[in-house]
PDB file of C-alpha atoms in Angstrom:
ATOM      1  CA  MET A   1     -41.522 230.025 296.010  1.00 34.00           C
ATOM      2  CA  GLU A   2     -40.021 226.522 296.485  1.00 41.00           C
ATOM      3  CA  GLU A   3     -40.018 225.277 299.936  1.00 37.00           C
ATOM      4  CA  THR A   4     -36.295 224.412 301.217  1.00 43.00           C
ATOM      5  CA  ALA A   5     -35.385 221.542 303.542  1.00 40.00           C
ATOM      6  CA  ALA A   6     -34.671 224.253 306.242  1.00 36.00           C
ATOM      7  CA  ASP A   7     -38.206 225.795 305.554  1.00 37.00           C
ATOM      8  CA  HIS A   8     -39.779 222.326 305.975  1.00 36.00           C
ATOM      9  CA  ARG A   9     -37.759 221.561 309.196  1.00 35.00           C
ATOM     10  CA  SER A  10     -38.899 224.873 310.563  1.00 38.00           C
ATOM     11  CA  ALA A  11     -42.606 224.328 309.797  1.00 40.00           C
ATOM     12  CA  GLN A  12     -42.435 220.811 311.429  1.00 45.00           C
ATOM     13  CA  GLY A  13     -40.698 222.355 314.394  1.00 47.00           C
ATOM     14  CA  THR A  14     -43.603 225.003 314.784  1.00 53.00           C
ATOM     15  CA  VAL A  15     -46.287 222.369 314.414  1.00 57.00           C
ATOM     16  CA  GLY A  16     -44.435 220.184 317.058  1.00 80.00           C
ATOM     17  CA  ARG A  17     -44.272 223.164 319.533  1.00 86.00           C
ATOM     18  CA  ASP A  18     -48.025 223.855 318.920  1.00 91.00           C
ATOM     19  CA  LEU A  19     -49.009 220.266 319.680  1.00 95.00           C
ATOM     20  CA  LEU A  20     -46.986 220.149 322.962  1.00 95.00           C
ATOM     21  CA  ASP A  21     -48.430 223.550 324.000  1.00 96.00           C
ATOM     22  CA  CYS A  22     -52.043 222.460 323.057  1.00 97.00           C
ATOM     23  CA  GLN A  23     -51.443 219.293 325.001  1.00 97.00           C
ATOM     24  CA  ALA A  24     -50.236 220.944 328.099  1.00 97.00           C
ATOM     25  CA  ASP A  25     -53.296 223.096 327.879  1.00 97.00           C
ATOM     26  CA  LEU A  26     -55.662 220.166 327.735  1.00 97.00           C
ATOM     27  CA  ASP A  27     -53.645 218.337 330.661  1.00 97.00           C
ATOM     28  CA  GLN A  28     -54.321 221.427 332.622  1.00 97.00           C
ATOM     29  CA  ALA A  29     -58.008 221.239 331.823  1.00 97.00           C
ATOM     30  CA  ARG A  30     -58.091 217.525 332.558  1.00 97.00           C
ATOM     31  CA  GLU A  31     -56.721 218.247 336.049  1.00 96.00           C
ATOM     32  CA  ARG A  32     -58.802 221.283 336.780  1.00 97.00           C
ATOM     33  CA  TYR A  33     -61.949 219.080 336.026  1.00 97.00           C
ATOM     34  CA  ARG A  34     -60.540 215.761 337.206  1.00 95.00           C
ATOM     35  CA  ASP A  35     -63.944 214.338 338.278  1.00 96.00           C
ATOM     36  CA  LEU A  36     -64.989 214.590 334.754  1.00 97.00           C
ATOM     37  CA  PHE A  37     -61.949 212.787 333.406  1.00 97.00           C
ATOM     38  CA  PRO A  38     -61.163 209.720 335.509  1.00 94.00           C
ATOM     39  CA  SER A  39     -58.095 207.617 334.917  1.00 90.00           C
ATOM     40  CA  PRO A  40     -58.730 205.132 333.251  1.00 88.00           C
ATOM     41  CA  PRO A  41     -59.920 205.772 330.619  1.00 90.00           C
ATOM     42  CA  PHE A  42     -58.549 209.373 330.453  1.00 93.00           C
ATOM     43  CA  SER A  43     -54.753 209.959 330.268  1.00 91.00           C
ATOM     44  CA  ARG A  44     -52.305 211.797 328.276  1.00 92.00           C
ATOM     45  CA  LYS A  45     -53.156 209.542 325.367  1.00 91.00           C
ATOM     46  CA  VAL A  46     -56.319 211.231 325.144  1.00 95.00           C
ATOM     47  CA  THR A  47     -55.159 214.891 325.584  1.00 96.00           C
ATOM     48  CA  PHE A  48     -52.155 214.014 322.986  1.00 95.00           C
ATOM     49  CA  GLY A  49     -54.654 212.593 320.410  1.00 95.00           C
ATOM     50  CA  VAL A  50     -56.896 215.762 320.760  1.00 97.00           C
ATOM     51  CA  ALA A  51     -54.036 218.093 320.439  1.00 97.00           C
ATOM     52  CA  ALA A  52     -52.590 216.190 317.444  1.00 96.00           C
ATOM     53  CA  ALA A  53     -56.051 216.373 315.676  1.00 96.00           C
ATOM     54  CA  VAL A  54     -56.670 220.123 316.229  1.00 97.00           C
ATOM     55  CA  THR A  55     -52.920 221.243 315.226  1.00 96.00           C
ATOM     56  CA  ALA A  56     -52.945 218.883 312.294  1.00 96.00           C
ATOM     57  CA  GLN A  57     -56.231 220.377 311.168  1.00 96.00           C
ATOM     58  CA  ALA A  58     -55.517 223.885 311.454  1.00 96.00           C
ATOM     59  CA  PRO A  59     -51.750 224.413 310.864  1.00 94.00           C
ATOM     60  CA  GLY A  60     -50.698 228.114 311.100  1.00 90.00           C
ATOM     61  CA  CYS A  61     -53.175 228.866 314.145  1.00 94.00           C
ATOM     62  CA  THR A  62     -51.836 229.948 317.389  1.00 93.00           C
ATOM     63  CA  THR A  63     -52.266 227.844 320.715  1.00 91.00           C
ATOM     64  CA  GLU A  64     -54.861 230.591 321.777  1.00 94.00           C
ATOM     65  CA  GLN A  65     -56.670 230.158 318.565  1.00 96.00           C
ATOM     66  CA  LEU A  66     -56.718 226.289 318.956  1.00 96.00           C
ATOM     67  CA  ARG A  67     -57.546 226.348 322.661  1.00 97.00           C
ATOM     68  CA  PRO A  68     -61.339 226.696 322.090  1.00 98.00           C
ATOM     69  CA  SER A  69     -61.905 223.949 319.556  1.00 98.00           C
ATOM     70  CA  ALA A  70     -59.286 221.839 321.532  1.00 98.00           C
ATOM     71  CA  ARG A  71     -60.954 222.101 324.801  1.00 98.00           C
ATOM     72  CA  THR A  72     -64.490 221.624 323.335  1.00 98.00           C
ATOM     73  CA  SER A  73     -63.323 218.450 321.895  1.00 98.00           C
ATOM     74  CA  LEU A  74     -62.106 217.252 325.134  1.00 98.00           C
ATOM     75  CA  TRP A  75     -65.307 218.283 326.905  1.00 98.00           C
ATOM     76  CA  ILE A  76     -67.143 215.963 324.374  1.00 98.00           C
ATOM     77  CA  PHE A  77     -65.208 213.065 325.454  1.00 97.00           C
ATOM     78  CA  GLY A  78     -66.368 213.694 329.166  1.00 97.00           C
ATOM     79  CA  LEU A  79     -69.726 213.850 328.030  1.00 98.00           C
ATOM     80  CA  ASP A  80     -69.725 210.841 325.737  1.00 95.00           C
ATOM     81  CA  TYR A  81     -68.071 208.794 328.696  1.00 94.00           C
ATOM     82  CA  ILE A  82     -70.911 209.868 331.092  1.00 96.00           C
ATOM     83  CA  VAL A  83     -73.928 208.958 328.402  1.00 94.00           C
ATOM     84  CA  ASP A  84     -72.256 205.820 326.677  1.00 89.00           C
ATOM     85  CA  THR A  85     -70.379 204.265 329.584  1.00 90.00           C
ATOM     86  CA  LEU A  86     -71.525 205.427 333.115  1.00 92.00           C
ATOM     87  CA  ALA A  87     -75.328 205.933 332.528  1.00 93.00           C
ATOM     88  CA  THR A  88     -77.235 202.810 333.343  1.00 92.00           C
ATOM     89  CA  GLU A  89     -80.783 204.665 333.336  1.00 95.00           C
ATOM     90  CA  ALA A  90     -82.666 206.975 330.814  1.00 95.00           C
ATOM     91  CA  ASP A  91     -83.028 209.537 333.616  1.00 97.00           C
ATOM     92  CA  GLN A  92     -79.207 209.861 334.105  1.00 97.00           C
ATOM     93  CA  VAL A  93     -78.883 210.691 330.395  1.00 97.00           C
ATOM     94  CA  HIS A  94     -81.518 213.231 330.327  1.00 97.00           C
ATOM     95  CA  ASP A  95     -80.464 214.932 333.368  1.00 97.00           C
ATOM     96  CA  ALA A  96     -76.854 215.369 332.087  1.00 98.00           C
ATOM     97  CA  VAL A  97     -78.436 216.810 328.823  1.00 98.00           C
ATOM     98  CA  GLN A  98     -80.560 218.923 330.673  1.00 98.00           C
ATOM     99  CA  ARG A  99     -77.819 220.595 332.711  1.00 98.00           C
ATOM    100  CA  CYS A 100     -75.741 221.171 329.587  1.00 98.00           C
ATOM    101  CA  ARG A 101     -78.834 222.918 327.942  1.00 98.00           C
ATOM    102  CA  SER A 102     -79.161 225.230 330.780  1.00 98.00           C
ATOM    103  CA  VAL A 103     -75.486 226.207 330.965  1.00 98.00           C
ATOM    104  CA  ALA A 104     -75.661 226.769 327.120  1.00 97.00           C
ATOM    105  CA  ASP A 105     -78.531 229.178 327.585  1.00 96.00           C
ATOM    106  CA  GLY A 106     -76.529 231.180 329.968  1.00 96.00           C
ATOM    107  CA  GLY A 107     -77.272 229.302 333.260  1.00 96.00           C
ATOM    108  CA  ARG A 108     -74.842 228.717 336.043  1.00 96.00           C
ATOM    109  CA  PRO A 109     -73.658 225.242 336.873  1.00 97.00           C
ATOM    110  CA  ALA A 110     -74.332 223.685 340.346  1.00 95.00           C
ATOM    111  CA  PRO A 111     -71.517 223.593 342.596  1.00 94.00           C
ATOM    112  CA  GLY A 112     -69.416 220.334 342.014  1.00 95.00           C
ATOM    113  CA  ASP A 113     -71.039 219.690 338.649  1.00 97.00           C
ATOM    114  CA  THR A 114     -67.629 219.523 336.590  1.00 98.00           C
ATOM    115  CA  LEU A 115     -69.670 218.576 333.265  1.00 98.00           C
ATOM    116  CA  ALA A 116     -71.521 221.774 333.559  1.00 98.00           C
ATOM    117  CA  GLU A 117     -68.751 223.804 335.060  1.00 98.00           C
ATOM    118  CA  PHE A 118     -66.410 223.069 332.086  1.00 98.00           C
ATOM    119  CA  LEU A 119     -69.125 223.898 329.401  1.00 98.00           C
ATOM    120  CA  ALA A 120     -69.651 227.113 331.258  1.00 98.00           C
ATOM    121  CA  ASP A 121     -66.043 228.093 331.161  1.00 98.00           C
ATOM    122  CA  LEU A 122     -66.086 227.073 327.502  1.00 98.00           C
ATOM    123  CA  ARG A 123     -69.066 229.223 326.766  1.00 98.00           C
ATOM    124  CA  ASP A 124     -67.542 232.188 328.632  1.00 97.00           C
ATOM    125  CA  GLU A 125     -64.267 232.012 327.029  1.00 97.00           C
ATOM    126  CA  LEU A 126     -65.755 231.644 323.648  1.00 97.00           C
ATOM    127  CA  ALA A 127     -68.180 234.703 324.465  1.00 97.00           C
ATOM    128  CA  ALA A 128     -64.739 237.000 324.306  1.00 96.00           C
ATOM    129  CA  ALA A 129     -64.453 236.241 320.515  1.00 97.00           C
ATOM    130  CA  PRO A 130     -65.858 239.120 318.435  1.00 96.00           C
ATOM    131  CA  ALA A 131     -67.825 236.990 316.243  1.00 96.00           C
ATOM    132  CA  TYR A 132     -69.602 235.014 319.060  1.00 97.00           C
ATOM    133  CA  GLY A 133     -72.581 237.432 319.435  1.00 95.00           C
ATOM    134  CA  MET A 134     -73.155 236.950 315.779  1.00 96.00           C
ATOM    135  CA  LEU A 135     -72.816 233.085 315.636  1.00 97.00           C
ATOM    136  CA  GLN A 136     -74.013 232.100 319.211  1.00 97.00           C
ATOM    137  CA  PRO A 137     -77.334 230.841 317.592  1.00 97.00           C
ATOM    138  CA  ARG A 138     -75.564 228.519 315.474  1.00 98.00           C
ATOM    139  CA  TRP A 139     -73.218 227.440 318.009  1.00 98.00           C
ATOM    140  CA  ARG A 140     -76.245 226.624 320.357  1.00 98.00           C
ATOM    141  CA  LYS A 141     -78.067 225.065 317.714  1.00 98.00           C
ATOM    142  CA  ALA A 142     -75.136 222.618 316.982  1.00 98.00           C
ATOM    143  CA  LEU A 143     -74.805 221.770 320.514  1.00 98.00           C
ATOM    144  CA  ASP A 144     -78.391 221.002 320.813  1.00 98.00           C
ATOM    145  CA  ARG A 145     -78.168 218.678 317.873  1.00 98.00           C
ATOM    146  CA  MET A 146     -75.303 216.828 319.260  1.00 98.00           C
ATOM    147  CA  LEU A 147     -77.116 216.337 322.767  1.00 98.00           C
ATOM    148  CA  THR A 148     -80.301 215.156 321.131  1.00 98.00           C
ATOM    149  CA  ALA A 149     -78.382 212.649 319.074  1.00 98.00           C
ATOM    150  CA  MET A 150     -76.512 211.184 322.035  1.00 97.00           C
ATOM    151  CA  VAL A 151     -79.924 210.915 323.795  1.00 97.00           C
ATOM    152  CA  ARG A 152     -81.324 209.078 320.655  1.00 96.00           C
ATOM    153  CA  GLU A 153     -78.407 206.743 320.395  1.00 94.00           C
ATOM    154  CA  TRP A 154     -78.453 205.697 324.141  1.00 94.00           C
ATOM    155  CA  HIS A 155     -82.197 204.720 323.570  1.00 94.00           C
ATOM    156  CA  TRP A 156     -81.058 202.913 320.431  1.00 93.00           C
ATOM    157  CA  LYS A 157     -78.752 200.829 322.457  1.00 87.00           C
ATOM    158  CA  THR A 158     -81.523 199.544 325.081  1.00 84.00           C
ATOM    159  CA  SER A 159     -84.292 199.176 322.196  1.00 86.00           C
ATOM    160  CA  GLU A 160     -84.302 198.455 318.510  1.00 83.00           C
ATOM    161  CA  ARG A 161     -81.364 198.986 316.684  1.00 89.00           C
ATOM    162  CA  PRO A 162     -81.193 201.523 313.774  1.00 95.00           C
ATOM    163  CA  THR A 163     -80.477 201.198 310.175  1.00 95.00           C
ATOM    164  CA  LEU A 164     -77.330 202.189 308.855  1.00 96.00           C
ATOM    165  CA  ASP A 165     -78.966 205.301 307.204  1.00 96.00           C
ATOM    166  CA  GLN A 166     -80.555 206.106 310.416  1.00 97.00           C
ATOM    167  CA  TYR A 167     -77.200 205.952 312.055  1.00 97.00           C
ATOM    168  CA  LEU A 168     -75.670 208.209 309.852  1.00 97.00           C
ATOM    169  CA  ASP A 169     -78.723 210.747 309.986  1.00 98.00           C
ATOM    170  CA  ASN A 170     -77.628 210.815 313.778  1.00 98.00           C
ATOM    171  CA  ALA A 171     -74.099 211.527 313.195  1.00 98.00           C
ATOM    172  CA  ASP A 172     -74.340 214.789 315.306  1.00 98.00           C
ATOM    173  CA  ASN A 173     -73.486 212.802 318.344  1.00 97.00           C
ATOM    174  CA  PHE A 174     -69.799 212.767 317.146  1.00 96.00           C
ATOM    175  CA  GLY A 175     -69.773 216.427 317.727  1.00 97.00           C
ATOM    176  CA  SER A 176     -67.305 217.507 315.099  1.00 98.00           C
ATOM    177  CA  THR A 177     -69.782 219.926 313.574  1.00 98.00           C
ATOM    178  CA  TRP A 178     -70.118 221.794 317.072  1.00 98.00           C
ATOM    179  CA  VAL A 179     -66.378 221.903 317.372  1.00 98.00           C
ATOM    180  CA  ASN A 180     -66.035 223.236 313.935  1.00 98.00           C
ATOM    181  CA  ILE A 181     -68.289 226.014 314.482  1.00 98.00           C
ATOM    182  CA  THR A 182     -66.512 226.722 317.818  1.00 98.00           C
ATOM    183  CA  HIS A 183     -63.236 226.828 315.560  1.00 98.00           C
ATOM    184  CA  TRP A 184     -64.717 229.236 313.115  1.00 98.00           C
ATOM    185  CA  ILE A 185     -65.844 231.623 315.812  1.00 98.00           C
ATOM    186  CA  ALA A 186     -62.407 231.889 317.332  1.00 97.00           C
ATOM    187  CA  THR A 187     -60.903 232.304 314.067  1.00 96.00           C
ATOM    188  CA  CYS A 188     -63.787 234.258 312.188  1.00 94.00           C
ATOM    189  CA  ASP A 189     -63.014 236.441 309.213  1.00 93.00           C
ATOM    190  CA  GLU A 190     -65.245 237.890 306.380  1.00 95.00           C
ATOM    191  CA  ARG A 191     -64.743 234.775 304.236  1.00 96.00           C
ATOM    192  CA  ILE A 192     -65.775 232.555 306.735  1.00 96.00           C
ATOM    193  CA  LEU A 193     -68.864 234.571 307.595  1.00 95.00           C
ATOM    194  CA  ALA A 194     -70.080 234.720 303.885  1.00 96.00           C
ATOM    195  CA  CYS A 195     -69.436 230.935 303.623  1.00 97.00           C
ATOM    196  CA  LEU A 196     -70.864 229.460 307.006  1.00 97.00           C
ATOM    197  CA  ASP A 197     -74.072 228.040 305.487  1.00 98.00           C
ATOM    198  CA  GLU A 198     -72.072 225.981 303.126  1.00 98.00           C
ATOM    199  CA  LEU A 199     -69.220 225.182 305.459  1.00 98.00           C
ATOM    200  CA  GLU A 200     -71.855 223.840 308.037  1.00 98.00           C
ATOM    201  CA  GLU A 201     -73.242 221.878 305.382  1.00 98.00           C
ATOM    202  CA  ALA A 202     -69.918 220.314 304.303  1.00 98.00           C
ATOM    203  CA  SER A 203     -69.073 219.868 308.070  1.00 98.00           C
ATOM    204  CA  GLN A 204     -72.257 217.663 308.565  1.00 98.00           C
ATOM    205  CA  ARG A 205     -71.063 215.473 305.615  1.00 98.00           C
ATOM    206  CA  VAL A 206     -67.388 215.315 306.838  1.00 98.00           C
ATOM    207  CA  GLN A 207     -68.896 214.445 310.192  1.00 98.00           C
ATOM    208  CA  GLN A 208     -70.488 211.122 308.698  1.00 98.00           C
ATOM    209  CA  VAL A 209     -67.261 210.228 307.241  1.00 98.00           C
ATOM    210  CA  LEU A 210     -65.562 210.667 310.662  1.00 97.00           C
ATOM    211  CA  ARG A 211     -68.121 208.765 312.444  1.00 96.00           C
ATOM    212  CA  LEU A 212     -67.616 205.626 310.118  1.00 96.00           C
ATOM    213  CA  TYR A 213     -63.747 205.878 310.276  1.00 95.00           C
ATOM    214  CA  ASN A 214     -63.945 205.965 313.947  1.00 93.00           C
ATOM    215  CA  ASP A 215     -66.204 202.783 313.786  1.00 92.00           C
ATOM    216  CA  LEU A 216     -63.681 200.844 311.839  1.00 91.00           C
ATOM    217  CA  ALA A 217     -61.190 201.188 314.351  1.00 87.00           C
ATOM    218  CA  THR A 218     -63.239 200.874 317.602  1.00 83.00           C
ATOM    219  CA  GLN A 219     -65.523 198.037 317.005  1.00 70.00           C
ATOM    220  CA  GLU A 220     -63.900 195.879 319.453  1.00 66.00           C
ATOM    221  CA  ARG A 221     -64.114 198.713 322.242  1.00 66.00           C
ATOM    222  CA  ASP A 222     -67.664 199.381 321.349  1.00 57.00           C
ATOM    223  CA  ARG A 223     -68.781 195.758 322.086  1.00 62.00           C
ATOM    224  CA  THR A 224     -67.555 195.811 325.515  1.00 59.00           C
ATOM    225  CA  TRP A 225     -67.713 199.412 327.008  1.00 56.00           C
ATOM    226  CA  GLY A 226     -70.648 200.234 329.416  1.00 52.00           C
ATOM    227  CA  GLU A 227     -73.532 198.171 330.392  1.00 53.00           C
ATOM    228  CA  ASN A 228     -75.011 197.811 326.814  1.00 56.00           C
ATOM    229  CA  GLY A 229     -71.667 198.561 324.820  1.00 63.00           C
ATOM    230  CA  ASP A 230     -71.761 201.155 322.133  1.00 75.00           C
ATOM    231  CA  LEU A 231     -73.291 201.204 318.804  1.00 88.00           C
ATOM    232  CA  ASN A 232     -71.119 200.738 315.764  1.00 91.00           C
ATOM    233  CA  ALA A 233     -71.804 201.007 312.124  1.00 93.00           C
ATOM    234  CA  LEU A 234     -70.136 197.587 311.572  1.00 92.00           C
ATOM    235  CA  ALA A 235     -72.699 195.822 313.813  1.00 90.00           C
ATOM    236  CA  LEU A 236     -75.508 197.348 311.961  1.00 92.00           C
ATOM    237  CA  VAL A 237     -74.286 195.633 308.786  1.00 93.00           C
ATOM    238  CA  ASP A 238     -73.314 192.178 310.212  1.00 91.00           C
ATOM    239  CA  GLY A 239     -69.576 193.185 310.171  1.00 90.00           C
ATOM    240  CA  ASP A 240     -69.567 193.913 306.499  1.00 93.00           C
ATOM    241  CA  GLU A 241     -66.483 196.356 306.383  1.00 92.00           C
ATOM    242  CA  GLY A 242     -66.922 196.466 302.562  1.00 94.00           C
ATOM    243  CA  ALA A 243     -70.279 197.979 303.021  1.00 95.00           C
ATOM    244  CA  VAL A 244     -69.212 200.643 305.357  1.00 95.00           C
ATOM    245  CA  GLN A 245     -66.340 201.513 302.996  1.00 95.00           C
ATOM    246  CA  ARG A 246     -68.432 201.840 300.139  1.00 97.00           C
ATOM    247  CA  THR A 247     -70.730 204.215 302.249  1.00 97.00           C
ATOM    248  CA  ILE A 248     -67.531 206.229 303.153  1.00 97.00           C
ATOM    249  CA  ASP A 249     -66.627 206.223 299.342  1.00 97.00           C
ATOM    250  CA  ASP A 250     -70.004 207.876 298.661  1.00 98.00           C
ATOM    251  CA  LEU A 251     -69.788 210.440 301.514  1.00 98.00           C
ATOM    252  CA  LEU A 252     -66.312 211.356 300.304  1.00 98.00           C
ATOM    253  CA  ALA A 253     -67.767 211.954 296.737  1.00 98.00           C
ATOM    254  CA  ASP A 254     -70.272 214.490 298.379  1.00 98.00           C
ATOM    255  CA  CYS A 255     -67.598 216.045 300.534  1.00 98.00           C
ATOM    256  CA  ARG A 256     -65.478 216.725 297.394  1.00 97.00           C
ATOM    257  CA  ARG A 257     -68.639 218.363 295.593  1.00 98.00           C
ATOM    258  CA  LEU A 258     -69.433 220.435 298.512  1.00 98.00           C
ATOM    259  CA  LEU A 259     -65.863 221.769 299.289  1.00 98.00           C
ATOM    260  CA  GLU A 260     -64.896 222.345 295.708  1.00 97.00           C
ATOM    261  CA  PRO A 261     -66.728 225.611 295.309  1.00 96.00           C
ATOM    262  CA  LEU A 262     -65.263 226.798 298.568  1.00 97.00           C
ATOM    263  CA  ARG A 263     -61.719 226.318 297.674  1.00 96.00           C
ATOM    264  CA  ASP A 264     -61.541 229.859 296.149  1.00 95.00           C
ATOM    265  CA  ARG A 265     -64.154 231.573 298.291  1.00 96.00           C
ATOM    266  CA  CYS A 266     -62.791 230.451 301.647  1.00 96.00           C
ATOM    267  CA  PRO A 267     -59.825 228.346 301.075  1.00 96.00           C
ATOM    268  CA  HIS A 268     -58.621 228.140 304.906  1.00 95.00           C
ATOM    269  CA  ALA A 269     -61.869 226.799 306.126  1.00 97.00           C
ATOM    270  CA  ALA A 270     -62.323 224.388 303.161  1.00 97.00           C
ATOM    271  CA  ALA A 271     -58.677 223.057 303.567  1.00 97.00           C
ATOM    272  CA  TYR A 272     -59.405 222.716 307.305  1.00 98.00           C
ATOM    273  CA  LEU A 273     -62.424 220.268 306.437  1.00 98.00           C
ATOM    274  CA  HIS A 274     -60.335 218.347 304.026  1.00 97.00           C
ATOM    275  CA  ARG A 275     -57.404 217.942 306.663  1.00 97.00           C
ATOM    276  CA  GLN A 276     -59.989 216.605 309.181  1.00 97.00           C
ATOM    277  CA  ILE A 277     -60.831 213.909 306.774  1.00 97.00           C
ATOM    278  CA  GLU A 278     -57.321 213.058 306.098  1.00 96.00           C
ATOM    279  CA  PHE A 279     -56.153 213.232 309.600  1.00 96.00           C
ATOM    280  CA  SER A 280     -59.017 210.844 310.752  1.00 94.00           C
ATOM    281  CA  ARG A 281     -58.269 208.512 307.900  1.00 94.00           C
ATOM    282  CA  ASN A 282     -54.680 208.198 308.917  1.00 93.00           C
ATOM    283  CA  PHE A 283     -55.527 207.864 312.682  1.00 90.00           C
ATOM    284  CA  TYR A 284     -58.346 205.429 312.416  1.00 84.00           C
ATOM    285  CA  VAL A 285     -58.245 203.413 309.274  1.00 83.00           C
ATOM    286  CA  ARG A 286     -54.397 203.292 308.551  1.00 77.00           C
ATOM    287  CA  ARG A 287     -52.915 203.183 312.290  1.00 74.00           C
ATOM    288  CA  ARG A 288     -56.196 201.612 313.679  1.00 74.00           C
ATOM    289  CA  ASP A 289     -55.690 203.990 316.596  1.00 71.00           C
ATOM    290  CA  ASP A 290     -58.067 205.039 319.298  1.00 76.00           C
ATOM    291  CA  TYR A 291     -58.098 208.154 321.691  1.00 82.00           C
ATOM    292  CA  TRP A 292     -59.104 206.039 324.934  1.00 71.00           C
ATOM    293  CA  ASP A 293     -57.016 204.093 327.382  1.00 66.00           C
ATOM    294  CA  ARG A 294     -58.279 200.533 327.807  1.00 58.00           C
ATOM    295  CA  MET A 295     -60.612 200.172 330.965  1.00 49.00           C
TER     296      MET A 295
END
């Protein structure tokens, strides 16, 4: 059936309401765990950006269905700020990561540890989803990959820089696959369950694309934040944007190859990953935008 102008306006209005509802929930989380999200650099710009991303990638999902992935995305920003900006010694990074791993394994956070408290609340809310028991090992493994990758990148910043290939192999520090698994637990159906291995493989490739899109927009910030700055793909290729774009093009071809067989078998999840690419291309490359406030 052909969409009318009224249908289109109605759909746009629904998306707008979902975005505002999602941002309101993220603002509540930012206030509840305020020690984890100091201002600056955290403000409503961060929560708006996260809400815009999750609602654009999963149209048709309710606010309740979006809440786990949206809050998980916000939590990653808090962890990233601790590791990439605040930590000046390796022990600080390893301590933060160990606290997260303990909570992910069922431990309780120490009083006042807002990083661990927020993660424990994410874990407990997600545990109410019917698919959590089956998919918890996958969720836990993806979280561990992200934490390991963050530690590795912190050490790279204080020692020998990686090659671009090594940097891309470490793209789990971006965290989007862990967020995607969280979303699939919250919205799981039989099609998603049947395709999870292929979806996660595609997500890993998409994650590399998003990492590079992010780097194209944030190279100036990455040079100045924290004691040692932050790694950026452009710095690894002497500022050659063309080299990074060629790598993105190759990765996008892989994404198409991996997603095409899933379009019939698991259409909603495949479309979700495709929209992730499109949103990030628009956000980072065309608009040259960033989630963070300036310090």
